[in-house]
Coordinates of C-alpha atoms in Angstrom, one line a residue:
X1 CA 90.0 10.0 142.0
X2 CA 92.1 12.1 139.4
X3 CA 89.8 12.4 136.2
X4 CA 90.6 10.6 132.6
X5 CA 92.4 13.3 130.7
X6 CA 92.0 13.2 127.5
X7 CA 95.2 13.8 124.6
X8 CA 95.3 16.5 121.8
X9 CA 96.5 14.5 119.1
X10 CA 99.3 12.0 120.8
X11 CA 97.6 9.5 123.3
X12 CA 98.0 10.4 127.3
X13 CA 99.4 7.6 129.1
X14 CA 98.8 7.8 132.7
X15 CA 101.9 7.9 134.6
X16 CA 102.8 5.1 137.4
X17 CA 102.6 6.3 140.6
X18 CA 104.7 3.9 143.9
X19 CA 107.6 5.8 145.4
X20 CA 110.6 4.0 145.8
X21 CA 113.0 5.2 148.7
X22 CA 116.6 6.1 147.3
X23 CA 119.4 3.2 147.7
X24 CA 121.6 5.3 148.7
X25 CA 120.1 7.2 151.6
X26 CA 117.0 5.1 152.2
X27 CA 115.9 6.8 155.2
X28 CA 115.9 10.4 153.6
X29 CA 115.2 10.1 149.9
X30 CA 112.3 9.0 147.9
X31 CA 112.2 8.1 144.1
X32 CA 109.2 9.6 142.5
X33 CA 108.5 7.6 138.7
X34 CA 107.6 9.9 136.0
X35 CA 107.9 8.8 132.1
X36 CA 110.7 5.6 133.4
X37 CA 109.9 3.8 130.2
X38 CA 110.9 5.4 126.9
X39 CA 107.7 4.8 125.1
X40 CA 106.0 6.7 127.4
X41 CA 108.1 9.4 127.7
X42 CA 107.6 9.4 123.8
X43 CA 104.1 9.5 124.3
X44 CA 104.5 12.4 126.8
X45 CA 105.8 14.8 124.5
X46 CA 103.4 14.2 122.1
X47 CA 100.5 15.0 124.7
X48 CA 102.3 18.6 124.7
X49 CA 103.7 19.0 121.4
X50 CA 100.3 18.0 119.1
X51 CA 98.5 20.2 117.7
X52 CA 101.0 23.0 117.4
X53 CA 101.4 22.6 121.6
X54 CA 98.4 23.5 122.2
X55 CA 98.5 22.3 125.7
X56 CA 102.0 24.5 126.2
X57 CA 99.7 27.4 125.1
X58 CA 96.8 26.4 127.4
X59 CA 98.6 25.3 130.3
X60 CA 97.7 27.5 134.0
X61 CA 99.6 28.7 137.2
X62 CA 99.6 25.9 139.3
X63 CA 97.8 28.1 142.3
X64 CA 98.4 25.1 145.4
X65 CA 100.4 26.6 148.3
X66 CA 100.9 30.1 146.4
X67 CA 100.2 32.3 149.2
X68 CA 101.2 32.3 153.0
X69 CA 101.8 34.8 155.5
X70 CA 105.1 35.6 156.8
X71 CA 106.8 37.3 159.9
X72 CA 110.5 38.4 159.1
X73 CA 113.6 37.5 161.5
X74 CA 116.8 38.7 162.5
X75 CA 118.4 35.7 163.0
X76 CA 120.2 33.9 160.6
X77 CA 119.8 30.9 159.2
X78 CA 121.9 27.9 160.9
X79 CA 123.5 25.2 158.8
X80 CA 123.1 21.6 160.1
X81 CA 126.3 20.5 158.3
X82 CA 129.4 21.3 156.4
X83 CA 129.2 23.7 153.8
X84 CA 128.4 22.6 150.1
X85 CA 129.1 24.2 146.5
X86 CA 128.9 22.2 143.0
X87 CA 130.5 24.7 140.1
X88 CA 127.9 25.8 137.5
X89 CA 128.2 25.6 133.8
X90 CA 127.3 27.9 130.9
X91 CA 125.6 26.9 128.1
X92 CA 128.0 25.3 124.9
X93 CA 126.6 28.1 122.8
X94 CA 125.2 31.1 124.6
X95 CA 122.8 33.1 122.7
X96 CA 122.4 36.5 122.1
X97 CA 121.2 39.0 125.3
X98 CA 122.1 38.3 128.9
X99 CA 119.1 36.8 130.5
X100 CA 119.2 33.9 132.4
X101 CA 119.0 30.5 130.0
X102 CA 119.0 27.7 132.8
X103 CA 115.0 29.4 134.2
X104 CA 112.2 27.8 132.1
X105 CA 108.7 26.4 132.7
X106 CA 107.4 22.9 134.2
X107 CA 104.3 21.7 132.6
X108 CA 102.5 18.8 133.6
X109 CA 98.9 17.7 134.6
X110 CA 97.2 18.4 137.7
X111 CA 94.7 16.3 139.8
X112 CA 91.7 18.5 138.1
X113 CA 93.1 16.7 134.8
X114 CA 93.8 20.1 133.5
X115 CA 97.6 21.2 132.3
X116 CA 99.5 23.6 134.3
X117 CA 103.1 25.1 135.0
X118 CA 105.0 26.5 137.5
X119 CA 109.1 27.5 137.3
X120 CA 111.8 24.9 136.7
X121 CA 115.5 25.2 136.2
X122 CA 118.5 23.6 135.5
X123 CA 121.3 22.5 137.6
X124 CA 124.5 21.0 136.8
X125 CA 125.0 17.3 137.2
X126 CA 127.2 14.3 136.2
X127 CA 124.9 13.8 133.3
X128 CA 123.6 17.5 132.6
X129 CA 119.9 16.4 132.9
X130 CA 118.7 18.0 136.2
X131 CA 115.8 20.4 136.7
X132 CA 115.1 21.7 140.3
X133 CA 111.6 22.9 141.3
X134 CA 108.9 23.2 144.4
X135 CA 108.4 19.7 145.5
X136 CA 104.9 20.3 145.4
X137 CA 105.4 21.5 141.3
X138 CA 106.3 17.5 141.2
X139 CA 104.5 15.9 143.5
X140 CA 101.1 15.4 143.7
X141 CA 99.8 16.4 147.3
X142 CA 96.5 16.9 146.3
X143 CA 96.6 13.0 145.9
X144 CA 99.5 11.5 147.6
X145 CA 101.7 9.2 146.5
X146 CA 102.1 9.8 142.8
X147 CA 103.3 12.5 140.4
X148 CA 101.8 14.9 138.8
X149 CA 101.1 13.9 135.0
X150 CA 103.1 14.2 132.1
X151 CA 106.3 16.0 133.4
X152 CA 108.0 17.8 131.0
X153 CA 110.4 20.7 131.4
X154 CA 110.8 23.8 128.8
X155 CA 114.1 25.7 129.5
X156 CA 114.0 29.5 128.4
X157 CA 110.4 29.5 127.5
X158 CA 108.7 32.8 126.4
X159 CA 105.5 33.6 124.7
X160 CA 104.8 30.0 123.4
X161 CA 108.6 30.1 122.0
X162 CA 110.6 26.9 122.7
X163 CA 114.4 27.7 121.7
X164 CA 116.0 25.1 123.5
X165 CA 113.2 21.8 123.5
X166 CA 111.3 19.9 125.2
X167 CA 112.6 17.7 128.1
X168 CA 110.2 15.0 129.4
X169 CA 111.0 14.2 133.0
X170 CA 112.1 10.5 133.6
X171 CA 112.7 10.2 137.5
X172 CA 111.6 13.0 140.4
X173 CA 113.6 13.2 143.6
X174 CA 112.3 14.5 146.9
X175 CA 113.1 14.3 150.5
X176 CA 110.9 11.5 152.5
X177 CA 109.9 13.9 155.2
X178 CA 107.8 15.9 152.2
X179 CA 106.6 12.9 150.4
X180 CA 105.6 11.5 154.0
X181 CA 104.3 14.1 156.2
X182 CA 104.5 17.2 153.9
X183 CA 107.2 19.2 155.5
X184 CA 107.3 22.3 153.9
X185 CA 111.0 22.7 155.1
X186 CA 111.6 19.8 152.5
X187 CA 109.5 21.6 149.8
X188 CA 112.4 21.1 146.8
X189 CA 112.3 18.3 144.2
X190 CA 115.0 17.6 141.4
X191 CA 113.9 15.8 138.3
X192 CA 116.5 13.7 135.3
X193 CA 115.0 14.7 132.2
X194 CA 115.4 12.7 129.0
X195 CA 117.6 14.4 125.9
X196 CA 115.6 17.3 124.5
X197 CA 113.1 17.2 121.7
X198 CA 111.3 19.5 119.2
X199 CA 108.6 18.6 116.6
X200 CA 110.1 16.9 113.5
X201 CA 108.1 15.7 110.0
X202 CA 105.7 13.7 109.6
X203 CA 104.7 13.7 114.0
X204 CA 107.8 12.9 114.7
X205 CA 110.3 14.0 117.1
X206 CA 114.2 15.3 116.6
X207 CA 116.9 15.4 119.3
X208 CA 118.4 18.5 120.4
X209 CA 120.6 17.1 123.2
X210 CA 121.0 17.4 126.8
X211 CA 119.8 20.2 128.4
X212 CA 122.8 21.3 130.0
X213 CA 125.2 21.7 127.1
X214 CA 122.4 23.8 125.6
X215 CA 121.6 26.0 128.5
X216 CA 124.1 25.0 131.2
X217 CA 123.3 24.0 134.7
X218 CA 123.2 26.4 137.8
X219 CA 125.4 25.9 140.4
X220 CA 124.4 24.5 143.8
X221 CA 125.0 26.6 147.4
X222 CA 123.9 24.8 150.9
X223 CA 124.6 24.8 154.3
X224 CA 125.9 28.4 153.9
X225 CA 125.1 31.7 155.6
X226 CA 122.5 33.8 154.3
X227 CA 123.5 35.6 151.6
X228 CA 123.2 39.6 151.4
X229 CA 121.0 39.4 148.0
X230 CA 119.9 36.8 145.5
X231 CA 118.4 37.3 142.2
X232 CA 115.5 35.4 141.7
X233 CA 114.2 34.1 137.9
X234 CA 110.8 32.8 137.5
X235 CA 107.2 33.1 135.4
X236 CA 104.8 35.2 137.9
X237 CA 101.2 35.4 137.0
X238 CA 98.3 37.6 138.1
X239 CA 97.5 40.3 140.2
X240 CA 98.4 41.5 143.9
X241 CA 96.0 41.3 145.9
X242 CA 95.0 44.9 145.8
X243 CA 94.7 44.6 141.9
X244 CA 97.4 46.5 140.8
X245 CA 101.0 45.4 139.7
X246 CA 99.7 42.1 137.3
X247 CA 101.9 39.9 135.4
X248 CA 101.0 38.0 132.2
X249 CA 103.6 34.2 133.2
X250 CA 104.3 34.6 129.7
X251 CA 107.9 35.9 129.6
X252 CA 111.1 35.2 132.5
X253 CA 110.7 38.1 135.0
X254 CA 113.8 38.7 137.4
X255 CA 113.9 40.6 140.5
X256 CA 116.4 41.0 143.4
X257 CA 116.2 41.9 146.9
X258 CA 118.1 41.0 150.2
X259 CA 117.4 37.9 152.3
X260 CA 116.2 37.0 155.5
X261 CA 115.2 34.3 157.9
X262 CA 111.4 34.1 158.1
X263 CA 108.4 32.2 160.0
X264 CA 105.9 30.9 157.7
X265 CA 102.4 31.6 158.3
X266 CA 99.8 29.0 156.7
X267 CA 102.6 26.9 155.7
X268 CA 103.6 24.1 157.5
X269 CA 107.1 25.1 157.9
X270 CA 109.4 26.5 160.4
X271 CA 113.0 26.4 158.7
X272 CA 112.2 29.1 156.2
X273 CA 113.9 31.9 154.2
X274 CA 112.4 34.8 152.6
X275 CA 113.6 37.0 150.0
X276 CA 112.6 40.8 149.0
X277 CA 110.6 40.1 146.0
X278 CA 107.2 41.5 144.2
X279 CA 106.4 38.2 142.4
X280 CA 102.9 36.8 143.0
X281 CA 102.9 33.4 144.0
X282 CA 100.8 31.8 140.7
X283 CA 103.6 31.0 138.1
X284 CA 106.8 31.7 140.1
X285 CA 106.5 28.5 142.6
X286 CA 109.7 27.0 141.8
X287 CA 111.4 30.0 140.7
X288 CA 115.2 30.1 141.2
X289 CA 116.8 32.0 143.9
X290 CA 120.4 32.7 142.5
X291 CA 123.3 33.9 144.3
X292 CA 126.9 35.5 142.5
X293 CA 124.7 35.4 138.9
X294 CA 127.2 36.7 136.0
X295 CA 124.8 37.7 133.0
X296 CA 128.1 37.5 130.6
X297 CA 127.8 33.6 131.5
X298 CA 124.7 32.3 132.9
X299 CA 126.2 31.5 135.6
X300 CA 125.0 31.6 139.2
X301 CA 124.4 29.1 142.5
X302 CA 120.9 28.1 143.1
X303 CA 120.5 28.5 147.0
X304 CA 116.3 28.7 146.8
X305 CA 113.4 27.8 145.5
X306 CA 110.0 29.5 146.3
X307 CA 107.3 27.4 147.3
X308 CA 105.3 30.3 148.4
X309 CA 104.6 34.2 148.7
X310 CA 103.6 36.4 151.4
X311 CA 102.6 40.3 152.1
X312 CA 104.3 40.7 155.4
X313 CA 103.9 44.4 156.0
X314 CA 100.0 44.4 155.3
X315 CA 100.1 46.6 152.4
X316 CA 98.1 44.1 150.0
X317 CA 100.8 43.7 147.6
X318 CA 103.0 40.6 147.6
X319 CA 106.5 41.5 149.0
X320 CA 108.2 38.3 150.0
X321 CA 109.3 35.0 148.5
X322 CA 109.6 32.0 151.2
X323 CA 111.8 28.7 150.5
X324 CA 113.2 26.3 152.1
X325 CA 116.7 26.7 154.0
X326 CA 118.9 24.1 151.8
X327 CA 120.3 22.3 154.7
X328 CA 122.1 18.9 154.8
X329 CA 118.6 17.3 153.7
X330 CA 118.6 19.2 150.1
X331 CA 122.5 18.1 149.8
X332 CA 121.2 14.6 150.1
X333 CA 118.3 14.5 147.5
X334 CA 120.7 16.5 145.3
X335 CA 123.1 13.8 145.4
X336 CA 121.0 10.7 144.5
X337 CA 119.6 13.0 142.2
X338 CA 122.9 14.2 139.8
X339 CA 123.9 10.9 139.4
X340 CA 121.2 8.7 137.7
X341 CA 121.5 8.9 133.8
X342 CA 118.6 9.3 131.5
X343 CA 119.2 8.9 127.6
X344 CA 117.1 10.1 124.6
X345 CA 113.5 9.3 123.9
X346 CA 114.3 9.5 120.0
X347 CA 115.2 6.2 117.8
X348 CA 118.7 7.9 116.6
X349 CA 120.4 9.4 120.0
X350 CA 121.3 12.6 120.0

């Protein structure tokens, strides 16, 4: 049984667990309740924001599923459908540098009761409030059938630095084949996520909007051949496993390599992609795998997500990231996804 948590500052509400399968596509997507009522989602934000967000600052690399051992392919990767693009959008207001704005953190609580993150980022949708991540960075496999607690999503974090908000997840979306059975293939999850927020005087909380006018939404590639490269954006953390080559999780790290098909090892998957990367699993699950990424804009097509690392030449240092093949499945969950609207959790909207 998951643990009482107990709130710094703002009271935790425990979140509400059922599933609901999608209307839409019944048979392949599953609603996953996160902060649904506004209240709560109010009450969520505080849990992260009190006490100077102390839990933010305290949070951990979610660790589950980190590693996994890999044997690379020369085939490609097959689609099972018609080939599928949604445009990206910049943000309305870039800021200054050329770094990615759409990468930032999840945070939420784990089954130990203890806060932890792993990558999240932002895609465009009808109502600019979507976050993709690892389905297991949303749902709780460690006890099935409910979420992990207290959602929330920080775009662009770095350091303890919030420039964009805080966006408290309202709905998670994931394919019924990972929810059910835990497919690893079907290891992707998209979140709506309520209007930003940052602390306001006296413990209150101020608007700053949705989340893609202020950091735009990634595009969306599936069904499509394997690309020669991608770039991928995400918050690694800790060591390789021959001690060397550590990362802190406290700033965005970016690398790029080619990918390749790939079969999973330890990971009950066998419709995977890997990617040339040095990332260590703790911190970067989730991470974005971007394809045509344009620093001037922020632009790019999100065509992974890594649920998992591997060293698959033996040399003891991580070399690989694995995701899921976005297939016809993903296109689905995306869909039902991008279209449910979400609001602000603040009295005045903004």
């Amino acid at each position: 049984m998951r643990r009482a948590l107990i709130a710094l500052g703002a009271g935790l509400s425990l979140l509400g667990s059922a599933l609901v399968a999608g209307p839409a596509q019944a048979a392949t997507v599953v609603t996953v309740p996160l902060a649904t009522v506004v209240e709560k989602a109010r009450s969520v934000a505080g849990f992260w924001l009190a006490d100077d967000a102390a839990n933010l600052r305290n949070a951990t690399p979610y660790t589950l599923w980190a590693v996994a051992g890999g044997e690379r392919l020369t085939t490609g990767a097959v689609p099972d459908g018609p080939a599928y693009r949604v445009p990206p959008i910049g943000p309305e207001n870039p800021p200054a540098g050329d770094l990615i704005t759409t990468s930032g953190k999840v945070f939420f609580v784990g089954s130990d009761g203890l806060p932890h993150w792993c990558t999240g980022t932002s895609v465009q949708s009808n109502y600019r409030n979507l976050v993709a991540t690892a389905g297991h960075c949303l749902l709780d496999t460690e006890a099935p059938m409910g979420s992990l607690g207290n959602w929330v999503f920080v775009p662009a974090y770095s350091d303890g630095a919030m420039p964009f908000g805080l966006y408290v997840g309202k709905h998670g979306v994931v394919h019924n084949d990972f929810e059910n059975v835990l497919d690893y293939d079907r290891d992707y999850a998209f979140a709506t996520v309520y209007n930003g927020v940052v602390p306001s005087s006296p413990d209150g909380l101020a608007s700053v909007g949705r989340l893609g006018d202020n950091v735009g939404g990634l595009g969306l590639a599936a069904n499509q051949p394997l690309p020669p490269a991608a770039d991928v954006f995400g918050y690694p953390a800790g060591l390789h496993p021959d001690g060397t080559g550590s990362y802190t999780g406290r700033t965005l790290e970016r690398s790029t390599g080619p990918t390749f098909a790939l079969r999973p090892t330890g990971l009950p998957a066998d419709r995977a992609v890997g990617v040339d990367s040095p990332f260590t699993g703790e911190g970067s699950l989730g991470s974005a795998w971007v394809t045509g990424y344009a620093s001037d804009t922020r632009t790019g097509y999100l065509n992974g997500l890594t649920i998992s690392v591997a060293d698959t030449d033996g040399d003891n240092r991580y070399d690989t990231g694995i995701s899921p093949y976005f297939d016809t499945g993903l296109i689905q969950v995306y869909r039902d996804a991008a279209n449910r609207w979400t609001g602000s959790i603040t009295y005045v909207s903004g």
